[in-house]
């Protein structure tokens, strides 16, 4: 584990803990956000037969760096009637909420913030902080659009938490653990052992699980997509009706924090989906490190596969964004309550029966 | 039953849509990177006007054709002995053009000035980027002479006129003297005739 | 003072301060937002006491559920843009008398009790044990509680439809 290594390096528990808790931010989220913003713009551009940013660096590679520099320089505008304290606190809380989720996400076999037993439920819990932060920001902005966006975001996130939790329950029933690290270890490094293909247990239940798990993966991907407010579930920030929802009033670094939180959330969600159903940090075809007897290579490979899977699901999110139009509010609720939740429930019951009977 | 049908239809149509967008991911972009890559303009594009002063004979036809009066021309007659050269299609130039301003801000790009030109010296170019911060900068001066030269040409012509006047006066005086010996009253009428001769010449 | 103590007092301070603000603030929405920090601090203290599952449930139920419901309730039942969302303190004198008595009694109890001091055991994961207890030993009570909650929900829904 990386904590032990840091502990030996610094000689102090506190320093090791602080460094370790900052590692995902500087090693992963910031570079990922830089990359993902560029990827988003490039993917959207090419899907619309455009080129996207081309000016800054080769094919616009440095575009997001330039954007960040611009955001840092920007004036921090606080309107007279904004609720100053909560207006300032809200981006911090939203970012804390989405960053806290990274504490339990296993980046690789050795790079894991906290190996707690409650990993999955913990992620669901800290997501609640994001909802509170969004509501706080929307209310403190003292702006109708912001408030409407915040209310919509909160309503949407809490209703889509239900199918997410139901599917997490399904996974818990099949795997018997809430710990994301154990879950990833459990789905071994061969893709036919991943949960999407029925898990590592061979037998009649594996065959029965395959269609159910595919449905579950679809449902959890959809509902987590709604939880991070991405198109087609972006009615909280629907720019054509609400300017940009709860962060309309924000500028400069506070806006950048919302932005960073959004991209961190996107990756967190992609990581959860990949950890639940696609083997987490496990390679699909075994490890080169095992093949050539180089044990130090395995964590690096695991990190690579984790990143690849995460970025693939982030790409699918972007892909969906440029494919589907936005839902109406009633369609959104219909979709959640009439389709996702019953399906998740039926899957839960069937999987429960299978695990008990087989 | 329709419930499940709807679900499957939704899923299927989403996949169809995703196929379409994924295909478009690999279709080459239609973007033209404008300032570095310029689009090819059509054959008869109408952009900024240009006047080739070597060929201009100062006939004012373009200024007269212009519907918005954005062309201003002033000409000065050459004095005998000055050689202005010939235009590219063999016409002899007889006038110094001391002012040829086109206010491109007013120009409506109708191309009506281009057709009457006898020497085809005013034409449309493919330059379309000429924005300026000051409106005055959009008045283009096409005269090739330096300001000093223009003054000089005007002065030359005035001096020539004065000289001519003086010569005429001299001649008239001589005539008058001669005539005075016969009839001393034709002086004024001859002056008027001289004026009438001058005007049409200036407008050529 | 170890790191553990520092973190504990940090959470305690967050809880107490925000709870104080919840009570004294005259703007209901502000109070509700301060409540977020109170819940968070309490969850932190639960973690410090080795009750990780309770802490997470605290976060899910109170921050993710009750607080949001509360905010929605406040925001949807008032004119949000109005400044009218304010509360008043009434009966200050009797309240302070009762509070003083209660504090005195509690303080006396705390000071006079002969506390047993035990070396705190290393925190263990409680999820499996809790799950076993809930589903195996106390299954009936657990299910009954679920039914009670369901009845409450049905009642609320039927009241809302009228």
XYZ file of C-alpha atoms in Angstrom:
724
model
C 0.000 0.000 0.000
C 1.141 3.479 -0.794
C 0.461 4.655 2.766
C 3.106 2.364 4.204
C 5.603 3.564 1.674
C 4.819 7.210 2.485
C 5.013 6.412 6.193
C 8.469 4.967 5.765
C 9.454 7.946 3.612
C 8.263 10.708 5.928
C 8.408 8.944 9.277
C 5.201 10.574 10.448
C 1.675 9.233 10.317
C 0.094 12.652 9.920
C 2.343 13.716 7.060
C 1.830 10.391 5.315
C -1.941 10.672 5.684
C -2.027 14.244 4.411
C 0.202 13.477 1.437
C -1.816 10.416 0.623
C -5.090 12.287 0.786
C -3.751 14.946 -1.564
C -2.282 12.477 -4.044
C -5.464 11.741 -6.022
C -6.108 15.452 -6.420
C -2.744 16.437 -7.818
C -1.816 13.164 -9.407
C -5.158 12.385 -10.888
C -8.098 14.772 -10.740
C -6.368 17.933 -11.917
C -4.628 16.288 -14.897
C -7.779 14.338 -15.600
C -9.923 17.480 -15.553
C -7.497 19.183 -17.913
C -7.616 16.192 -20.203
C -11.369 15.615 -19.908
C -12.315 19.182 -20.743
C -10.206 18.978 -23.862
C -11.601 15.540 -24.669
C -15.125 16.823 -24.207
C -14.547 19.694 -26.591
C -12.753 17.548 -29.128
C -15.337 14.762 -29.001
C -18.222 17.182 -29.294
C -16.489 18.956 -32.153
C -15.686 15.850 -34.138
C -19.155 14.420 -33.593
C -20.490 17.562 -35.194
C -17.899 17.459 -37.990
C -16.012 20.395 -36.547
C -12.426 20.582 -35.344
C -12.748 22.092 -31.882
C -9.935 24.072 -30.285
C -6.967 24.212 -32.656
C -5.050 27.358 -31.727
C -3.282 26.720 -28.422
C -0.564 24.194 -28.946
C -0.679 21.362 -31.460
C -4.373 20.733 -32.203
C -5.306 22.805 -29.148
C -3.680 20.520 -26.584
C -2.948 23.406 -24.229
C -6.408 24.936 -24.559
C -7.552 23.923 -21.075
C -4.334 25.190 -19.523
C -5.037 28.541 -21.137
C -8.622 28.361 -19.864
C -7.447 27.696 -16.321
C -5.045 30.627 -16.495
C -7.912 32.794 -17.670
C -10.186 31.562 -14.867
C -7.531 32.259 -12.244
C -7.115 35.800 -13.494
C -10.828 36.504 -13.523
C -12.471 38.853 -11.096
C -14.479 37.137 -8.393
C -17.872 38.757 -8.728
C -20.175 38.683 -5.732
C -23.454 40.470 -6.212
C -24.843 42.727 -3.519
C -27.764 40.497 -2.584
C -25.845 37.227 -2.587
C -25.700 35.434 0.712
C -21.993 35.978 1.148
C -21.056 33.173 3.553
C -22.954 30.365 1.856
C -22.151 31.720 -1.560
C -18.464 31.265 -0.741
C -18.948 27.950 1.019
C -21.010 26.211 -1.629
C -18.282 25.486 -4.220
C -16.044 24.224 -1.429
C -18.715 21.842 -0.176
C -19.557 20.592 -3.654
C -15.920 19.958 -4.402
C -15.369 18.331 -1.011
C -18.287 16.026 -1.661
C -17.077 14.910 -5.035
C -13.455 14.670 -3.931
C -14.304 12.672 -0.825
C -15.621 9.905 -3.064
C -12.085 9.401 -4.363
C -10.959 8.327 -0.901
C -12.304 4.815 -1.427
C -11.803 4.409 -5.151
C -8.996 1.924 -5.769
C -6.776 3.361 -8.483
C -4.611 0.269 -8.456
C -3.646 -2.538 -6.127
C -1.444 -0.225 -4.063
C -2.940 3.194 -4.724
C -6.049 3.330 -2.586
C -6.955 6.150 -0.249
C -8.777 4.264 2.450
C -9.492 0.560 2.426
C -12.695 0.849 4.430
C -15.311 -1.875 4.404
C -18.120 0.525 3.579
C -16.680 1.842 0.315
C -19.785 1.725 -1.825
C -22.173 3.090 0.782
C -19.632 5.741 1.714
C -19.647 7.027 -1.857
C -23.434 7.242 -1.797
C -23.247 9.082 1.528
C -20.778 11.741 0.492
C -22.758 12.362 -2.667
C -25.372 13.783 -0.317
C -22.896 16.526 0.486
C -22.856 17.494 -3.188
C -26.641 17.835 -3.164
C -26.512 20.050 -0.079
C -23.745 22.151 -1.628
C -25.677 22.599 -4.845
C -28.815 23.646 -2.987
C -26.721 26.026 -0.895
C -25.127 27.598 -3.966
C -28.437 27.957 -5.735
C -30.098 29.545 -2.768
C -27.203 31.824 -1.839
C -26.969 33.152 -5.384
C -30.310 34.873 -4.849
C -31.142 34.263 -8.471
C -34.271 32.587 -9.786
C -32.422 30.553 -12.377
C -29.864 29.385 -9.858
C -32.499 28.399 -7.357
C -34.563 26.558 -9.942
C -31.468 24.759 -11.167
C -30.464 23.821 -7.642
C -33.942 22.510 -6.806
C -34.018 20.474 -9.973
C -30.535 19.134 -9.292
C -31.426 18.103 -5.765
C -34.703 16.481 -6.804
C -32.998 14.645 -9.632
C -30.026 13.438 -7.610
C -32.084 12.131 -4.728
C -34.544 10.346 -6.961
C -31.831 8.723 -9.043
C -30.024 7.621 -5.921
C -32.704 4.956 -5.481
C -31.947 2.857 -8.590
C -28.231 3.352 -7.910
C -28.601 1.986 -4.405
C -30.774 -0.910 -5.581
C -28.154 -1.963 -8.102
C -25.429 -1.562 -5.490
C -27.509 -3.918 -3.339
C -27.571 -6.409 -6.210
C -23.798 -6.238 -6.439
C -23.470 -6.646 -2.690
C -25.682 -9.721 -2.774
C -23.657 -11.332 -5.526
C -20.199 -10.432 -4.270
C -20.791 -10.295 -0.542
C -18.681 -7.180 -0.002
C -19.053 -3.418 0.108
C -15.361 -2.822 -0.170
C -14.407 -1.562 -3.616
C -10.891 -2.947 -3.325
C -12.077 -6.423 -2.378
C -14.702 -6.197 -5.078
C -12.054 -5.416 -7.690
C -9.792 -8.174 -6.395
C -12.721 -10.580 -6.425
C -13.307 -9.990 -10.131
C -10.006 -11.428 -11.217
C -7.819 -10.157 -13.973
C -9.626 -12.029 -16.746
C -12.622 -10.408 -18.333
C -14.849 -13.492 -18.208
C -14.655 -13.232 -14.431
C -15.987 -9.692 -14.339
C -19.382 -9.138 -12.855
C -20.835 -7.991 -16.160
C -20.227 -11.559 -17.346
C -21.589 -13.178 -14.199
C -18.706 -12.971 -11.783
C -15.847 -15.354 -11.051
C -18.050 -18.209 -9.828
C -18.608 -20.861 -12.467
C -21.810 -22.808 -12.615
C -25.424 -22.463 -13.605
C -25.793 -19.126 -11.816
C -23.136 -17.523 -13.984
C -25.275 -18.083 -17.055
C -28.336 -16.786 -15.244
C -26.463 -13.736 -14.017
C -25.153 -12.547 -17.372
C -28.360 -10.885 -18.717
C -29.267 -9.598 -15.260
C -25.842 -8.076 -14.736
C -25.913 -6.451 -18.148
C -29.238 -4.859 -17.281
C -27.842 -3.798 -13.905
C -24.785 -2.209 -15.485
C -27.040 -0.321 -17.873
C -29.288 0.874 -15.065
C -26.467 1.984 -12.798
C -24.706 3.738 -15.656
C -27.900 5.618 -16.500
C -28.746 6.550 -12.951
C -25.237 7.678 -12.090
C -25.227 9.669 -15.305
C -28.294 11.429 -13.959
C -26.594 11.950 -10.627
C -23.761 13.912 -12.187
C -26.216 16.060 -14.169
C -24.910 15.230 -17.607
C -26.933 15.384 -20.776
C -29.533 13.884 -21.357
C -30.143 14.468 -17.655
C -28.814 18.012 -17.546
C -32.065 19.796 -16.764
C -30.504 21.327 -13.615
C -28.161 23.336 -15.791
C -30.182 23.390 -19.001
C -28.492 26.349 -20.590
C -31.360 27.069 -22.946
C -33.800 27.605 -20.111
C -31.801 28.261 -16.936
C -28.663 30.038 -18.207
C -26.473 27.495 -16.448
C -28.392 26.486 -13.371
C -26.945 26.668 -9.922
C -23.578 28.116 -10.966
C -24.981 30.975 -13.033
C -23.808 33.597 -10.545
C -20.348 32.191 -10.020
C -17.215 33.454 -11.674
C -13.487 32.970 -11.492
C -12.088 30.309 -9.224
C -15.397 29.483 -7.578
C -16.808 28.589 -10.953
C -13.652 26.623 -11.646
C -14.273 24.634 -8.481
C -17.777 23.725 -9.618
C -16.332 22.788 -12.954
C -13.619 20.669 -11.396
C -16.180 19.012 -9.153
C -18.295 18.177 -12.178
C -15.416 16.490 -13.964
C -14.237 14.776 -10.798
C -17.772 13.478 -10.384
C -17.853 12.246 -13.946
C -14.731 10.241 -13.353
C -15.886 9.009 -9.960
C -19.071 7.707 -11.518
C -17.180 6.066 -14.355
C -14.847 4.504 -11.802
C -17.758 3.174 -9.759
C -19.353 1.584 -12.805
C -16.062 0.038 -13.831
C -15.310 -1.139 -10.287
C -18.736 -2.697 -9.879
C -19.137 -4.440 -13.192
C -15.936 -4.202 -15.183
C -13.313 -5.426 -12.790
C -12.117 -2.072 -11.460
C -8.366 -1.849 -11.787
C -8.029 -5.411 -13.092
C -6.621 -6.039 -16.512
C -8.900 -7.961 -18.860
C -6.225 -10.435 -20.021
C -3.888 -11.055 -17.111
C -0.754 -9.082 -16.367
C 2.478 -8.659 -18.229
C 4.111 -8.445 -14.803
C 2.964 -11.997 -14.072
C 4.092 -13.155 -17.472
C 7.633 -11.788 -17.223
C 7.892 -12.179 -13.452
C 8.182 -8.451 -12.772
C 6.040 -7.801 -9.679
C 6.637 -4.033 -9.683
C 4.947 -3.766 -13.092
C 1.561 -5.028 -11.897
C 0.424 -1.882 -9.987
C 1.383 0.286 -12.938
C -0.588 -1.934 -15.280
C -3.509 -1.835 -12.887
C -3.378 1.950 -12.798
C -3.272 1.989 -16.573
C -6.300 -0.291 -16.916
C -8.231 1.653 -14.312
C -7.567 4.911 -16.126
C -8.461 3.390 -19.474
C -11.756 2.036 -18.193
C -12.575 5.307 -16.435
C -11.820 7.361 -19.493
C -13.794 4.973 -21.672
C -16.902 5.461 -19.539
C -16.313 9.207 -19.461
C -16.140 9.023 -23.239
C -19.431 7.137 -23.322
C -20.953 9.881 -21.194
C -19.743 12.474 -23.692
C -20.914 10.314 -26.559
C -24.400 10.146 -25.068
C -24.331 13.871 -24.506
C -23.958 14.535 -28.208
C -26.444 11.847 -29.168
C -29.465 12.437 -26.983
C -31.469 15.593 -26.421
C -32.381 16.748 -22.951
C -35.250 15.147 -21.034
C -38.245 17.097 -19.905
C -38.776 17.110 -16.143
C -41.778 14.781 -16.338
C -39.932 12.396 -18.662
C -37.029 12.433 -16.236
C -39.229 11.404 -13.340
C -41.137 8.883 -15.456
C -37.909 7.307 -16.540
C -36.665 7.004 -12.982
C -39.821 5.875 -11.206
C -41.534 3.860 -13.906
C -38.599 2.219 -15.624
C -35.341 2.234 -13.691
C -36.676 1.528 -10.209
C -39.060 -1.348 -11.156
C -36.412 -2.952 -13.329
C -33.797 -2.603 -10.596
C -36.239 -4.028 -8.097
C -37.075 -7.028 -10.247
C -33.385 -7.662 -10.811
C -32.804 -7.393 -7.067
C -35.470 -9.990 -6.330
C -34.353 -12.400 -9.050
C -30.702 -12.132 -8.045
C -31.694 -12.659 -4.425
C -33.621 -15.796 -5.351
C -30.750 -17.109 -7.441
C -28.168 -16.530 -4.719
C -30.400 -18.258 -2.172
C -31.469 -21.204 -4.327
C -28.395 -22.036 -6.413
C -46.617 -5.396 -22.907
C -46.303 -1.965 -24.460
C -44.268 -1.099 -21.410
C -41.519 -3.570 -22.339
C -41.865 -2.732 -26.011
C -41.297 0.918 -25.200
C -38.252 0.032 -23.129
C -36.685 -1.985 -25.912
C -37.554 0.587 -28.510
C -35.962 3.286 -26.381
C -32.824 1.248 -25.948
C -32.672 0.409 -29.657
C -33.145 3.975 -30.811
C -30.500 5.186 -28.400
C -28.080 2.679 -29.899
C -28.994 3.799 -33.427
C -28.362 7.403 -32.411
C -25.057 6.460 -30.854
C -24.055 4.672 -34.042
C -24.762 7.820 -36.036
C -22.727 10.042 -33.723
C -19.922 7.514 -33.614
C -19.761 7.437 -37.392
C -19.580 11.209 -37.456
C -16.622 11.069 -35.082
C -14.538 9.846 -38.002
C -15.972 11.957 -40.794
C -13.416 14.637 -41.642
C -14.356 18.025 -40.311
C -15.806 20.613 -42.641
C -14.112 23.425 -40.755
C -11.860 25.796 -42.694
C -9.294 27.262 -40.339
C -9.973 30.741 -41.568
C -7.060 33.068 -40.940
C -4.460 30.432 -41.759
C -6.424 28.629 -44.463
C -8.527 30.872 -46.635
C -11.569 29.606 -48.446
C -11.410 29.711 -52.223
C -13.553 32.569 -53.407
C -15.874 32.271 -56.409
C -14.693 33.563 -59.749
C -16.680 36.778 -59.744
C -16.276 37.710 -56.122
C -16.635 41.401 -55.328
C -14.394 42.718 -52.618
C -12.141 45.706 -52.223
C -11.694 47.970 -55.226
C -8.307 48.629 -56.687
C -7.240 51.251 -59.193
C -4.237 50.753 -61.370
C -3.093 54.364 -61.650
C -0.716 53.637 -64.508
C -3.729 53.075 -66.718
C -6.051 55.732 -65.316
C -6.747 58.538 -67.709
C -8.855 60.525 -65.281
C -12.034 60.266 -67.309
C -14.332 60.322 -64.226
C -16.634 57.648 -65.661
C -16.335 55.500 -62.588
C -17.135 58.388 -60.276
C -20.214 59.127 -62.324
C -21.326 55.495 -62.323
C -21.006 55.079 -58.584
C -24.481 54.955 -56.997
C -23.225 55.976 -53.559
C -20.682 58.566 -54.679
C -17.792 56.987 -52.926
C -15.231 57.815 -55.627
C -13.771 61.314 -55.700
C -11.469 62.325 -58.522
C -9.661 65.551 -59.290
C -7.635 66.021 -62.395
C -5.232 68.616 -63.615
C -4.396 69.128 -67.218
C -0.876 68.517 -68.234
C 1.128 71.331 -69.657
C 2.553 70.925 -73.136
C 5.914 69.279 -73.138
C 5.094 66.919 -70.244
C 4.877 63.299 -71.354
C 2.410 61.226 -69.278
C 2.955 58.036 -71.202
C 0.353 55.712 -72.614
C -2.118 53.304 -71.016
C -1.718 49.596 -71.513
C -4.317 49.592 -74.285
C -2.661 52.397 -76.114
C -4.580 55.476 -75.076
C -2.643 58.618 -74.528
C -2.952 60.113 -71.093
C -3.548 63.817 -70.971
C -4.480 64.555 -67.383
C -2.645 64.433 -64.090
C -4.895 62.719 -61.568
C -4.185 64.593 -58.354
C -6.961 63.034 -56.283
C -8.455 59.552 -56.542
C -10.111 58.710 -53.242
C -12.392 55.733 -52.782
C -14.297 55.725 -49.499
C -14.514 51.967 -49.129
C -16.726 52.387 -46.058
C -19.411 53.765 -48.347
C -18.753 51.326 -51.171
C -21.610 48.889 -51.734
C -19.579 46.473 -53.875
C -21.987 46.807 -56.823
C -19.166 46.729 -59.339
C -20.922 49.407 -61.459
C -17.741 51.471 -61.588
C -15.783 48.655 -63.151
C -17.695 48.334 -66.422
C -17.542 51.919 -67.769
C -13.785 52.225 -67.354
C -12.288 52.561 -70.843
C -8.885 51.293 -69.803
C -10.082 48.636 -67.297
C -7.924 50.141 -64.602
C -10.482 49.931 -61.760
C -11.396 46.444 -60.689
C -12.384 44.229 -57.788
C -9.642 42.345 -55.942
C -9.893 39.312 -53.675
C -8.879 41.301 -50.581
C -11.702 41.233 -48.046
C -9.943 41.810 -44.744
C -9.415 45.513 -44.321
C -11.128 46.493 -41.104
C -9.770 49.589 -39.415
C -10.135 51.334 -36.095
C -10.776 54.768 -37.655
C -13.325 55.432 -40.325
C -10.910 57.866 -42.016
C -8.516 55.000 -42.623
C -11.060 53.407 -44.925
C -10.700 56.233 -47.460
C -8.150 54.801 -49.832
C -5.943 57.126 -51.827
C -4.794 55.540 -55.057
C -2.830 58.440 -56.551
C 0.765 57.479 -57.185
C 2.032 61.049 -57.061
C 3.434 62.376 -53.827
C 1.605 65.330 -52.256
C 4.440 67.601 -53.316
C 4.159 66.415 -56.889
C 0.418 67.022 -56.856
C 0.994 70.578 -55.659
C 3.640 70.967 -58.277
C 1.344 69.763 -61.054
C -1.389 72.116 -59.950
C 1.059 74.981 -59.673
C 2.530 74.124 -63.045
C -0.878 74.204 -64.609
C -1.798 77.439 -62.871
C 1.482 78.995 -63.895
C 0.883 77.685 -67.366
C -2.570 79.226 -67.322
C -1.196 82.499 -66.031
C 1.525 82.387 -68.629
C -1.000 81.549 -71.273
C -3.215 84.303 -69.969
C -0.305 86.592 -70.005
C 0.572 85.484 -73.513
C -3.013 85.873 -74.518
C -3.141 89.226 -72.896
C 0.066 90.077 -74.618
C -1.307 88.809 -77.885
C -4.569 90.537 -77.237
C -2.735 93.683 -76.326
C -0.741 93.432 -79.500
C -3.885 92.708 -81.415
C -5.594 95.509 -79.646
C -2.703 97.727 -80.413
C -2.881 96.638 -83.964
C -6.620 96.940 -83.908
C -6.455 100.157 -82.061
C -4.848 101.506 -85.042
C -8.010 100.427 -86.874
C -10.846 99.763 -84.354
C -10.131 99.836 -80.566
C -13.245 97.973 -79.120
C -13.079 94.135 -79.708
C -11.147 93.357 -76.509
C -13.824 92.000 -74.208
C -15.477 89.644 -76.645
C -12.258 87.819 -77.297
C -11.807 87.098 -73.578
C -15.219 85.455 -73.375
C -14.441 83.239 -76.306
C -11.277 82.091 -74.569
C -13.267 81.037 -71.478
C -15.660 78.971 -73.523
C -12.781 77.138 -75.123
C -11.266 76.247 -71.764
C -14.188 74.521 -70.093
C -14.844 71.508 -72.311
C -11.164 70.767 -72.419
C -10.972 70.480 -68.681
C -13.686 67.862 -68.619
C -12.072 65.451 -70.946
C -2.481 15.543 22.595
C -2.455 13.137 19.732
C -3.685 13.624 16.193
C -6.725 11.621 17.164
C -7.585 14.116 19.881
C -7.095 17.071 17.573
C -9.438 15.576 15.000
C -11.962 14.714 17.683
C -11.999 18.231 19.082
C -12.230 19.616 15.566
C -15.364 17.607 14.904
C -16.735 18.463 18.324
C -16.137 22.155 17.727
C -17.784 21.968 14.287
C -20.793 20.205 15.781
C -21.226 22.537 18.729
C -20.601 25.785 16.850
C -22.911 24.921 13.997
C -25.554 23.668 16.430
C -25.309 27.004 18.235
C -25.781 28.831 14.942
C -28.728 26.597 14.039
C -30.465 27.663 17.221
C -29.570 31.339 17.228
C -29.840 32.163 13.546
C -33.050 33.930 12.666
C -33.122 32.851 9.051
C -34.582 29.363 8.691
C -32.649 28.544 5.535
C -29.407 29.552 7.244
C -30.302 27.337 10.178
C -30.940 24.442 7.826
C -27.580 24.906 6.155
C -25.812 25.092 9.508
C -27.547 21.846 10.351
C -25.531 20.274 7.536
C -22.342 20.946 9.490
C -23.874 19.654 12.681
C -24.781 16.355 11.029
C -21.388 16.178 9.434
C -19.632 16.780 12.727
C -21.740 14.140 14.443
C -20.900 11.674 11.681
C -17.243 12.467 12.239
C -17.571 11.775 15.947
C -19.248 8.462 15.175
C -16.266 7.552 13.015
C -13.917 8.518 15.842
C -15.852 6.197 18.142
C -15.424 3.293 15.733
C -19.021 3.226 14.546
C -18.341 3.555 10.847
C -21.630 2.127 9.645
C -23.649 4.440 11.888
C -21.610 7.401 10.648
C -22.315 6.558 7.013
C -25.998 6.004 7.739
C -26.030 9.324 9.574
C -24.683 10.985 6.454
C -27.065 9.192 4.094
C -30.186 9.646 6.157
C -29.628 13.064 7.648
C -27.527 14.940 5.087
C -28.762 13.162 1.989
C -32.364 12.772 3.086
C -33.696 14.792 5.968
C -31.697 17.943 5.401
C -32.642 18.078 1.729
C -36.278 17.434 2.620
C -36.096 20.178 5.212
C -34.627 22.615 2.727
C -37.236 21.696 0.161
C -39.921 22.158 2.746
C -38.641 25.591 3.731
C -38.058 26.700 0.174
C -41.334 25.454 -1.256
C -43.621 26.568 1.525
C -42.334 30.139 1.689
C -41.821 32.821 -0.838
C -38.199 32.033 -1.316
C -37.060 35.408 -2.526
C -38.757 37.105 0.385
C -36.795 37.921 3.508
C -39.814 36.740 5.500
C -38.229 33.365 6.257
C -37.406 34.304 9.826
C -38.051 32.941 13.226
C -38.417 34.653 16.564
C -37.305 33.574 20.000
C -40.164 33.491 22.443
C -40.400 32.619 26.114
C -36.755 33.452 26.651
C -36.937 33.506 30.445
C -38.614 30.123 31.121
C -36.463 28.516 28.484
C -33.260 29.764 30.017
C -34.381 28.642 33.505
C -35.137 25.123 32.250
C -31.923 25.063 30.253
C -29.909 26.163 33.285
C -31.451 23.477 35.458
C -30.865 20.820 32.822
C -27.264 21.875 32.291
C -26.681 21.846 36.025
C -28.120 18.363 36.394
C -26.100 17.039 33.461
C -22.935 18.690 34.688
C -23.398 17.260 38.146
C -23.992 13.824 36.698
C -20.891 14.053 34.522
C -18.690 15.264 37.347
C -19.952 12.873 40.024
C -20.005 9.666 38.035
C -17.128 7.310 38.587
C -16.163 6.768 34.915
C -14.500 3.547 33.928
C -11.488 4.289 31.775
C -10.727 1.583 29.237
C -8.026 1.597 26.599
C -9.953 2.159 23.388
C -9.791 -0.910 21.142
C -8.698 -0.560 17.560
C -11.777 0.242 15.464
C -13.090 -2.765 13.609
C -15.371 -2.927 10.633
C -18.845 -3.285 12.030
C -20.777 -3.849 8.845
C -20.727 -7.635 8.766
C -21.610 -7.952 12.438
C -24.396 -5.415 12.114
C -25.749 -7.134 9.028
C -25.780 -10.483 10.786
C -27.566 -9.034 13.787
C -30.144 -7.183 11.748
C -30.991 -9.944 9.321
C -30.497 -13.031 11.488
C -31.143 -12.233 15.119
C -33.452 -9.252 14.965
C -35.030 -9.993 11.616
C -38.591 -9.668 12.893
C -38.007 -6.295 14.548
C -36.153 -5.078 11.497
C -39.000 -6.056 9.203
C -41.566 -4.561 11.560
C -39.677 -1.263 11.560
C -39.649 -1.369 7.784
C -43.404 -1.910 7.751
C -43.909 0.985 10.166
C -41.927 3.258 7.874
C -43.881 1.992 4.880
C -47.158 2.731 6.662
C -45.916 6.220 7.473
C -45.078 6.733 3.808
C -48.442 5.443 2.639
C -50.151 7.696 5.150
C -48.196 10.713 3.948
C -49.016 9.896 0.350
C -52.697 9.466 1.042
C -52.747 12.730 2.983
C -50.977 14.508 0.150
C -53.557 13.267 -2.371
C -56.498 14.868 -0.509
